[in-house]
Structure formats: C-alpha cells, structure tokens
XYZ file of C-alpha atoms in Angstrom:
518
model
C 0.000 0.000 0.000
C 1.185 3.523 -0.807
C -0.132 6.905 0.315
C 0.378 10.627 -0.216
C -0.417 13.591 2.073
C -0.359 17.006 0.419
C 1.869 19.764 1.741
C -0.954 21.640 3.484
C -2.255 18.427 5.083
C -5.720 18.796 3.562
C -5.961 15.505 1.612
C -4.788 11.928 2.094
C -4.631 9.788 -1.073
C -3.906 6.051 -0.981
C -3.653 3.097 -3.311
C -3.720 -0.643 -2.625
C -3.612 -3.722 -4.864
C -5.176 -7.034 -3.864
C -5.044 -10.545 -5.285
C -8.720 -11.073 -4.473
C -11.065 -8.412 -5.920
C -12.562 -5.970 -3.416
C -16.321 -5.960 -2.926
C -17.488 -3.006 -0.823
C -14.329 -1.783 0.923
C -14.055 0.943 3.527
C -10.972 2.880 4.613
C -10.058 4.274 8.037
C -7.027 6.484 8.669
C -5.127 7.541 11.772
C -2.964 10.675 11.650
C -2.657 11.498 15.329
C -4.820 12.792 18.154
C -7.060 15.728 17.332
C -7.245 14.904 13.614
C -10.681 15.062 11.973
C -11.271 13.363 8.619
C -14.039 13.584 6.063
C -15.859 10.887 4.127
C -13.460 8.976 1.818
C -13.929 8.901 -1.955
C -13.293 5.208 -2.793
C -12.904 3.879 -6.350
C -12.030 0.440 -7.714
C -10.215 -0.487 -10.905
C -8.600 -3.424 -12.711
C -11.522 -5.721 -12.101
C -11.845 -4.643 -8.475
C -8.262 -5.622 -7.582
C -7.018 -2.039 -7.334
C -8.350 0.207 -4.564
C -7.877 3.961 -4.687
C -9.209 6.360 -2.047
C -8.966 10.037 -1.212
C -9.810 11.267 2.292
C -10.305 14.977 3.190
C -8.309 16.070 6.248
C -10.546 18.545 8.057
C -8.322 19.514 10.982
C -4.916 18.390 12.189
C -2.804 19.204 15.253
C 0.803 19.524 14.096
C 2.257 18.541 17.467
C 0.221 15.302 17.482
C 0.522 14.486 13.773
C 2.226 11.296 12.590
C 2.524 9.414 9.302
C -0.743 7.768 8.322
C -1.756 4.363 9.619
C -4.474 2.885 7.401
C -7.083 0.195 8.009
C -8.940 -1.301 5.056
C -12.001 -3.466 5.628
C -14.095 -5.401 3.132
C -16.946 -7.241 4.779
C -16.692 -8.956 8.159
C -13.860 -11.350 7.297
C -11.400 -9.097 5.512
C -9.438 -6.373 7.339
C -5.871 -5.080 7.178
C -4.008 -2.381 9.097
C -0.693 -1.141 7.654
C 1.667 1.822 7.654
C 1.911 2.672 3.942
C 4.919 3.803 1.978
C 4.710 7.582 1.436
C 4.884 8.913 -2.124
C 6.065 12.282 -3.428
C 2.986 12.649 -5.664
C -0.590 11.340 -5.327
C -1.454 8.092 -7.121
C -3.839 8.582 -10.019
C -7.394 7.290 -9.645
C -8.400 4.168 -11.614
C -10.750 6.292 -13.710
C -11.692 9.917 -14.050
C -15.127 11.252 -13.299
C -15.131 12.943 -16.705
C -15.113 9.509 -18.323
C -18.489 8.684 -16.786
C -20.481 10.395 -19.497
C -24.132 10.914 -18.534
C -26.781 9.660 -20.934
C -29.106 11.793 -23.031
C -31.952 11.197 -20.573
C -29.896 12.574 -17.664
C -28.739 15.572 -19.713
C -32.347 16.304 -20.699
C -33.431 16.074 -17.078
C -30.644 18.361 -15.824
C -31.439 20.840 -18.628
C -35.047 20.969 -17.378
C -33.863 21.412 -13.792
C -31.534 24.215 -14.957
C -34.341 25.923 -16.872
C -36.553 25.830 -13.778
C -33.683 27.202 -11.689
C -33.273 30.139 -14.084
C -37.038 30.683 -14.122
C -37.178 30.790 -10.321
C -34.440 33.442 -10.302
C -37.048 35.850 -11.687
C -39.001 35.693 -8.415
C -36.158 35.462 -5.890
C -35.339 38.112 -3.232
C -32.848 39.724 -5.638
C -35.712 40.459 -8.044
C -36.124 44.138 -7.135
C -33.087 45.511 -8.979
C -33.670 43.083 -11.847
C -37.385 43.892 -11.960
C -36.648 47.602 -12.055
C -34.447 47.074 -15.115
C -37.109 44.932 -16.802
C -39.840 47.470 -16.079
C -37.697 50.275 -17.468
C -37.325 48.296 -20.703
C -41.110 47.897 -20.831
C -41.531 51.650 -20.357
C -39.223 52.324 -23.288
C -41.335 49.962 -25.384
C -44.433 52.109 -24.856
C -43.487 54.437 -27.682
C -42.610 51.652 -30.170
C -44.636 49.592 -32.556
C -45.215 45.852 -32.106
C -42.269 44.961 -34.353
C -39.866 47.207 -32.466
C -41.130 45.859 -29.144
C -40.497 42.290 -30.294
C -36.970 43.091 -31.493
C -36.177 45.057 -28.326
C -37.103 42.223 -26.016
C -35.218 39.738 -28.191
C -32.137 41.931 -27.759
C -32.726 41.892 -23.988
C -33.004 38.086 -24.047
C -29.780 37.994 -26.078
C -28.144 40.062 -23.340
C -29.172 37.492 -20.732
C -27.881 34.593 -22.812
C -24.631 36.401 -23.625
C -23.846 36.866 -19.957
C -24.662 33.234 -19.166
C -22.424 31.992 -21.976
C -19.665 34.373 -20.920
C -19.953 33.160 -17.311
C -19.923 29.531 -18.467
C -16.751 30.129 -20.490
C -14.998 31.841 -17.578
C -15.967 29.091 -15.143
C -14.773 26.407 -17.561
C -11.381 28.085 -17.995
C -11.024 28.492 -14.230
C -12.059 24.876 -13.732
C -9.341 23.711 -16.137
C -6.843 25.871 -14.256
C -7.698 24.172 -10.968
C -9.248 27.293 -9.427
C -12.228 26.913 -7.098
C -15.343 28.008 -8.987
C -18.931 28.580 -7.983
C -22.141 30.488 -8.534
C -21.911 34.187 -7.643
C -18.194 34.164 -6.766
C -17.604 37.286 -8.861
C -19.173 39.205 -5.964
C -16.047 38.391 -3.952
C -13.959 40.388 -6.460
C -13.550 44.086 -5.531
C -12.952 45.189 -9.145
C -16.204 43.556 -10.241
C -18.090 45.246 -7.391
C -16.557 48.604 -8.298
C -17.598 48.173 -11.945
C -21.146 47.162 -11.030
C -21.481 50.147 -8.695
C -20.450 52.486 -11.502
C -22.845 50.856 -13.988
C -25.837 50.980 -11.654
C -25.072 54.541 -10.593
C -25.078 55.571 -14.271
C -28.286 53.590 -14.930
C -29.906 55.315 -11.965
C -28.782 58.779 -13.117
C -30.255 57.989 -16.533
C -33.647 57.130 -15.017
C -33.520 60.341 -12.968
C -33.055 62.237 -16.228
C -29.562 63.484 -15.345
C -27.810 61.645 -18.190
C -29.066 60.949 -21.692
C -27.293 58.336 -23.780
C -27.060 58.654 -27.522
C -24.834 57.240 -30.220
C -22.815 59.560 -32.466
C -24.992 61.208 -35.134
C -23.391 59.438 -38.162
C -23.914 56.055 -36.512
C -27.516 56.902 -35.595
C -28.213 57.899 -39.201
C -26.651 54.700 -40.525
C -28.697 52.558 -38.158
C -31.916 54.351 -39.059
C -31.229 53.875 -42.766
C -31.068 50.117 -42.309
C -34.137 50.057 -40.116
C -32.251 49.660 -36.846
C -32.267 51.797 -33.762
C -29.771 52.813 -31.136
C -32.210 51.735 -28.437
C -31.397 48.103 -29.044
C -27.942 48.586 -27.542
C -29.680 49.646 -24.323
C -32.064 46.672 -24.629
C -29.100 44.298 -24.815
C -27.452 46.001 -21.823
C -30.732 45.714 -19.893
C -30.761 41.938 -20.278
C -27.027 41.568 -19.692
C -26.884 43.522 -16.436
C -30.169 42.060 -15.265
C -28.546 38.623 -15.499
C -25.451 39.889 -13.692
C -27.564 41.142 -10.790
C -29.393 37.817 -10.550
C -26.239 35.782 -9.864
C -25.883 36.533 -6.112
C -29.192 34.714 -5.656
C -29.691 31.022 -5.360
C -33.002 29.355 -6.092
C -34.688 25.962 -5.955
C -33.154 23.614 -8.561
C -30.235 26.006 -9.093
C -27.837 24.310 -6.669
C -28.405 20.907 -8.274
C -27.893 22.282 -11.772
C -24.720 24.248 -11.000
C -23.219 21.344 -9.021
C -23.805 19.001 -11.974
C -22.228 21.504 -14.373
C -19.126 22.368 -12.368
C -18.427 18.744 -11.474
C -18.699 17.628 -15.109
C -17.389 18.357 -18.582
C -17.354 21.483 -20.677
C -20.464 20.350 -22.554
C -22.278 19.904 -19.223
C -21.419 23.497 -18.271
C -22.654 24.709 -21.680
C -25.963 22.825 -21.412
C -26.678 23.902 -17.840
C -25.872 27.594 -18.324
C -27.762 27.757 -21.622
C -30.852 26.337 -19.904
C -30.353 28.671 -16.931
C -30.196 31.644 -19.274
C -33.322 30.510 -21.125
C -35.246 30.297 -17.855
C -34.030 33.710 -16.691
C -34.779 35.258 -20.103
C -38.284 33.753 -20.339
C -40.087 37.033 -19.410
C -38.279 38.814 -22.263
C -39.017 35.961 -24.664
C -42.712 35.987 -23.744
C -42.854 39.742 -24.310
C -41.155 39.253 -27.686
C -43.594 36.477 -28.609
C -46.625 38.472 -27.426
C -45.696 42.160 -27.816
C -49.260 43.080 -26.958
C -48.406 42.343 -23.319
C -46.826 45.789 -23.130
C -50.293 47.249 -23.656
C -51.271 46.226 -20.119
C -49.450 49.359 -19.011
C -51.545 52.533 -19.018
C -51.036 54.968 -21.853
C -47.942 57.199 -21.576
C -48.410 60.058 -19.157
C -47.140 61.650 -15.979
C -47.268 58.295 -14.212
C -44.280 57.240 -16.301
C -42.185 60.026 -14.795
C -43.112 58.939 -11.274
C -42.380 55.287 -12.065
C -39.016 56.158 -13.637
C -38.052 58.056 -10.484
C -39.114 55.074 -8.374
C -37.100 52.670 -10.524
C -34.130 55.033 -10.394
C -34.375 54.990 -6.609
C -34.408 51.191 -6.565
C -31.308 51.038 -8.751
C -29.584 53.645 -6.594
C -30.394 51.552 -3.532
C -28.905 48.510 -5.261
C -25.770 50.516 -6.102
C -25.394 51.537 -2.450
C -25.854 47.898 -1.424
C -22.979 46.956 -3.756
C -20.891 49.689 -2.147
C -21.628 48.135 1.247
C -20.586 44.710 -0.077
C -17.370 46.265 -1.423
C -16.703 47.630 2.074
C -16.967 44.103 3.503
C -14.820 42.556 0.767
C -12.064 45.129 0.310
C -12.193 47.467 3.318
C -12.947 51.168 3.851
C -10.169 52.799 1.783
C -11.044 51.198 -1.605
C -14.716 51.914 -0.911
C -14.136 55.616 -0.245
C -11.820 55.958 -3.248
C -14.320 54.172 -5.497
C -17.170 56.396 -4.288
C -15.152 59.579 -4.900
C -14.059 58.546 -8.396
C -17.617 57.481 -9.283
C -18.976 60.848 -8.172
C -16.349 62.495 -10.365
C -17.401 60.313 -13.305
C -21.071 61.241 -12.840
C -20.116 64.920 -12.636
C -18.276 64.692 -15.968
C -21.185 62.850 -17.619
C -23.812 65.247 -16.259
C -22.029 68.627 -16.503
C -19.926 67.907 -19.640
C -17.237 70.460 -18.680
C -14.864 69.605 -21.547
C -14.964 69.298 -25.296
C -15.718 65.752 -26.589
C -12.146 64.420 -26.890
C -10.928 65.409 -23.369
C -14.310 64.388 -21.958
C -14.073 60.879 -23.431
C -10.549 60.591 -22.026
C -11.708 61.705 -18.568
C -14.603 59.228 -18.647
C -12.257 56.385 -19.607
C -9.819 57.230 -16.818
C -12.584 57.586 -14.226
C -14.034 54.198 -15.227
C -10.713 52.337 -15.123
C -9.259 53.908 -11.968
C -11.915 52.534 -9.572
C -11.375 49.011 -10.907
C -7.616 49.234 -10.418
C -7.774 50.995 -7.053
C -10.321 48.541 -5.632
C -7.960 45.624 -6.265
C -4.723 47.485 -5.491
C -5.907 49.019 -2.211
C -7.717 45.905 -1.016
C -6.709 45.094 2.521
C -4.887 41.888 3.211
C -7.081 38.907 3.972
C -8.056 38.872 7.618
C -8.777 35.144 7.581
C -12.135 33.981 8.822
C -14.849 36.576 9.146
C -16.257 36.817 12.685
C -19.880 35.723 12.956
C -22.353 38.467 12.150
C -24.015 40.019 15.177
C -27.712 39.403 15.504
C -30.359 37.603 17.499
C -28.707 34.186 17.030
C -25.722 33.169 19.181
C -23.450 32.288 16.278
C -20.034 30.686 16.712
C -17.273 30.875 14.095
C -17.141 28.181 11.419
C -14.851 25.270 12.280
C -15.248 22.290 9.974
C -13.290 19.963 12.229
C -15.208 21.221 15.261
C -18.468 19.896 13.810
C -17.408 16.277 14.381
C -16.132 17.042 17.896
C -19.386 18.747 18.891
C -21.493 15.930 17.452
C -19.405 13.351 19.351
C -20.314 15.261 22.535
C -24.017 14.927 21.743
C -24.615 18.413 20.319
C -26.631 19.323 17.232
C -24.789 21.719 14.902
C -26.650 24.031 12.507
C -24.258 25.348 9.821
C -25.151 28.496 7.877
C -22.909 29.527 4.958
C -23.787 33.114 4.113
C -22.357 36.317 2.582
C -23.161 40.016 2.483
C -23.905 39.749 -1.251
C -26.292 36.780 -0.886
C -29.790 38.276 -0.737
C -31.424 34.865 -0.476
C -29.326 34.299 2.655
C -30.613 37.573 4.083
C -34.206 36.573 3.323
C -33.743 33.181 5.002
C -32.303 34.878 8.051
C -35.038 37.498 8.360
C -38.026 35.287 7.525
C -37.038 31.957 9.141
C -33.886 31.794 11.249
C -34.513 34.895 13.377
C -38.157 34.092 14.061
C -39.603 31.784 16.681
C -39.796 28.847 17.059
C -36.600 28.435 14.986
C -34.812 31.272 16.801
C -35.459 29.784 20.249
C -34.315 26.358 19.113
C -31.070 27.649 17.575
C -30.283 29.524 20.802
C -31.048 26.519 23.026
C -28.361 24.635 24.943
C -28.708 21.588 22.688
C -27.956 23.364 19.399
C -24.733 25.057 18.290
C -25.355 27.634 15.542
C -22.210 27.863 13.388
C -21.850 30.578 10.747
C -19.439 30.587 7.804
C -19.172 34.044 6.217
C -18.183 33.701 2.544
C -18.273 37.424 1.729
C -14.552 37.230 1.046
C -12.821 34.204 -0.529
C -12.116 31.454 2.005
C -10.622 28.126 0.887
C -11.936 26.311 3.952
C -15.510 27.268 3.155
C -15.022 26.511 -0.554
C -13.762 22.999 0.256
C -16.634 22.469 2.677
C -19.185 23.373 -0.011
C -17.528 21.182 -2.653
C -17.463 18.266 -0.203
C -21.241 18.646 -0.008
C -21.532 18.893 -3.807
C -22.480 22.567 -3.671
C -20.953 25.468 -5.589
C -23.091 28.334 -4.371
C -24.958 29.710 -1.385
C -27.104 29.820 0.678
C -26.067 26.500 2.146
C -27.513 25.173 5.385
C -26.917 21.779 6.942
C -27.689 20.148 10.280
C -25.340 17.667 12.006
C -26.055 15.609 15.093
C -25.757 12.213 16.780
C -28.380 10.809 14.408
C -26.981 12.642 11.356
C -23.154 12.711 11.571
C -22.874 13.207 7.789
C -25.331 16.100 7.839
C -28.835 16.862 6.609
C -28.623 19.383 3.764
C -31.535 21.831 3.573
C -33.084 23.511 0.556
C -31.844 26.921 -0.611
C -35.168 28.428 0.479
C -35.692 27.639 4.141
C -38.978 27.038 5.900
C -39.506 26.817 9.673
C -40.912 23.301 9.385
C -37.938 22.018 7.349
C -35.385 23.496 9.775
C -37.146 22.144 12.869
C -37.609 18.697 11.327
C -33.895 18.527 10.453
C -32.881 19.622 13.955
C -35.254 17.045 15.422
C -33.972 14.232 13.174
C -30.338 15.028 13.922
C -30.790 15.344 17.680
C -32.758 12.223 18.611
C -35.927 14.202 19.273
C -34.460 16.420 21.983
C -34.690 19.599 19.925
C -38.339 18.861 19.239
C -39.030 18.900 22.964
C -37.320 22.257 23.291
C -39.239 23.611 20.334
C -42.592 22.466 21.668
C -41.819 23.998 25.023
C -41.016 27.375 23.446
C -43.987 27.164 21.140
C -46.373 26.731 24.015
C-alpha cells in the first residue's frame, strides 16, 4: 500500500492492490490525536483488484501528527491495518469522473432542472433591482410599434444569454486551471463590485433624467437607414446587467444544476448555463412572442415620470448595497476611493465640462481607476470573518469542530452566508430569526455555526464542494443521528429546519421547540 499527504495536510490519497477483488471496501485512517477526517472517496479499478481512495483532512494538530496508519475493511472477514509507503505525488485514480459520461436522458433532465432554476431566479429576493431594469425596458417599449417591441425584447433576451455563456466560459477556464469556482463568486472580487457600482449609478442617473445616452450622429443615421435603432444597444445592456444582478441569488433547482455543471465536462457546463439563461430570459421571450403584453401598461403620461423616479431609486439603492458589499470585501479605503471617483465620473457625464475628446478621455480614466484601485488598495485577507451580530448566538465556522461537537451529543446548525447573498438575508429574516426556529437555535442543545463567505475562504469553498455545492445559501444540520449532515433547501422554511434539527438530535430539539412554542 502507498499513500500521499499534500503539503498543506488537507488531503490523504492512498492506493492498494489485492489478489482477491474488493467488494465493498471501507478505509479508516489515523494521523494522530485531534485529527478530523471527512468521508473517503473510494474507487475500484482493474476488475476490483485495485483500490484507490482520497480522504479529506478537516483539521490536524501539528504537534500530534504522525505518518498515516491505514485500516482497510471489506466485509466482516477481511481487514488489514498497515503503515503505507509515502509517495512524493498522489497516485492517479483508476478512472476519471469525466469519463463517466451521462446519458441523453440525464442531460435532458438536468437541462429541465436548470431551466426551472433560471425561471425561479425571476421571483427570488434579488428580483427588485432586476425587476426595475425589466420594467424600465417595458416603459421604453411604450413608444414603439409591435415589431420594435419584439426586437427590443429579443435583444434583452440575447443580453441574458450572452452573460450566461460568458460566465460559463470563464468558469470552464477556471475549472481547467484548478481554481475553485462557484455560482456568484464574482461578488467576492472588488474590481467587479466597483464596476457594477459604476454601472448601476449611471443607470440610476439615466432614469432620474440626469444623463441621456445617444450614439454619435453618423452612426444613428446609418442605423436608421437600415431600419435599426440605437435603443437596441440599451435593450441588450438591460438583459445583460439584469442577469449579472441575478447571480448573487440562489433558487430551488439552481444548486443541483450548478453542481452538476461544475463537477462535469465542458459540454455539461454549456448545457446547464444555456438552460439557466433561457429560464431567466423567459419574461423577455414571452414579451417578444406576445408584444401586446406591453399594452397592459396605461397609456404614456405623468405616471411614467413617477415610475421612472421610483425605478431610479431602486437602482440607486442597489448601487449603495454593492458599495456596502465592497466595504466588507475590500475594506474602507477602496470603498471611499471608489465612491469619490464614481462621483467624479457622474459629474463629468452630467455637466460635460470639456470638449468631446478630453471628456471621453476623462470618462475612460474615471471608469478604469476605480477598478484598479479597488484591487490594489484591497486590505490583506483577515482570515475567517467573525460571525455576524444578531439575534442568534453564532459561533465561528470550524469544519473539524463539527465532528467534535457531534461526538459530545450536540446538534450543529451550519449556515454559509455572505453580504452579497440576498437569499441568505431573506432566510435569516423570515425563518432563522423568528420563533420557534430562533429559540431552538439559541437553546443549549444546538450550536449555531456561521461561515461568512463574503470574502474568498478556501476552507468554506472545500466544505461546499465536499457537499456537492458550488453556491450559497447553504444550510446543513449535524447531530448524533446525522453525523454526515442533513442538507436543507436553498429556500428555508420553519418546518424544514425544525424537522432537520429534530432528526439530527434524537428528538431532543423537538421537545425544546414544543416547550417554546407553548
């Protein structure tokens, strides 16, 4: 038997060859006192005679650590404990997951699940900024004919699909590079947050009537001669940025779809994100198919001015929320610098103090500088984020501590959240911080453990991947009756949380809950 432990002591990989084929083997490892291990990934090859396994190392105490001692069992009559020879590189698995190509039926099913996930994104808690963009596109359609309305909404749908395909391509490249990938991770990047703040601030100023966008006159004339219109560029941008703003949200079916995509091949990523985009773009496609739907709005009038101001306020609120997220990700200095430069950019766009050439140069500089400064001035990583203050007595996330607490008879409720995850905020406000769930989480039997993923954290990323998840919210319950965890849906309900706590804790949490309820 041979084994390999990586330099950071996060993974143990082993290989063993047997004369008699293995049936249903299991592997147990010892690395010293205080070491916590995850569930092994066991694979067989060469007719079952070759055993390969990879075991996550959750926590390790350096002063107690020793070379691995491994026990392999296979049924009641076959067991072996050995100290393996250590390798300088991990042994390759007998087969790669990519070689297990799913059938057409499974791909069709996951495409449907992905479509439903994208469709549900239209009604998730992040819908307000997206809805305001969609309503503004409907307002612009009031003055167009049916043909122009249809083309405009098709351009918006194309914007949604373009972003989804772009995101799929980026995730695939990162996946090939060995970088941890997931849904909504761009909101951990300060340059992305700075760019989105600028874009939404400009969108908001446009709805307030402070900025009017127009293409150069020669280009407008050329487009009009061929029957086009400059408005379609804005239609495309409406769909594109609407899709961008939807990505911090997670929805039913979405976690399953994204996990399948990011754990599979490039074609799986393409299928899943195409179906996601189709579901998210469905409102635009329906409006393009039935342009008469726009007629449900009242005829143009003063109400449109009031609604535009309301939508501008919603977008401004979203921009300020992004600024708050940037503060949590990068720190105060990049946030203040980004705000100042953005105000300067808006001043140049609104006041137009220079002739066109210097003005275009100033706009370019004021767009690029916030992106550079946000990344350059970002504070050094402070490690784990402390638990957010609130009504729940949160403790800091400790993956290895989960097993220790469960072994002591405790029930552990794990909440992976982030400042940019609006679904997480909705779950917290509507379920977790309301009785009877609140009283149960604060009881002596339950330990509420929070993992804040606002900033990148490899420990949290590995924890999510180990549970076949690539996005948040993620909630799981561990206990004496559920040592491997009960994973909850992205959208929490009081009944689901209480049932999971009850199942994991041998009924003790139910008694507490009933006592508080009465």
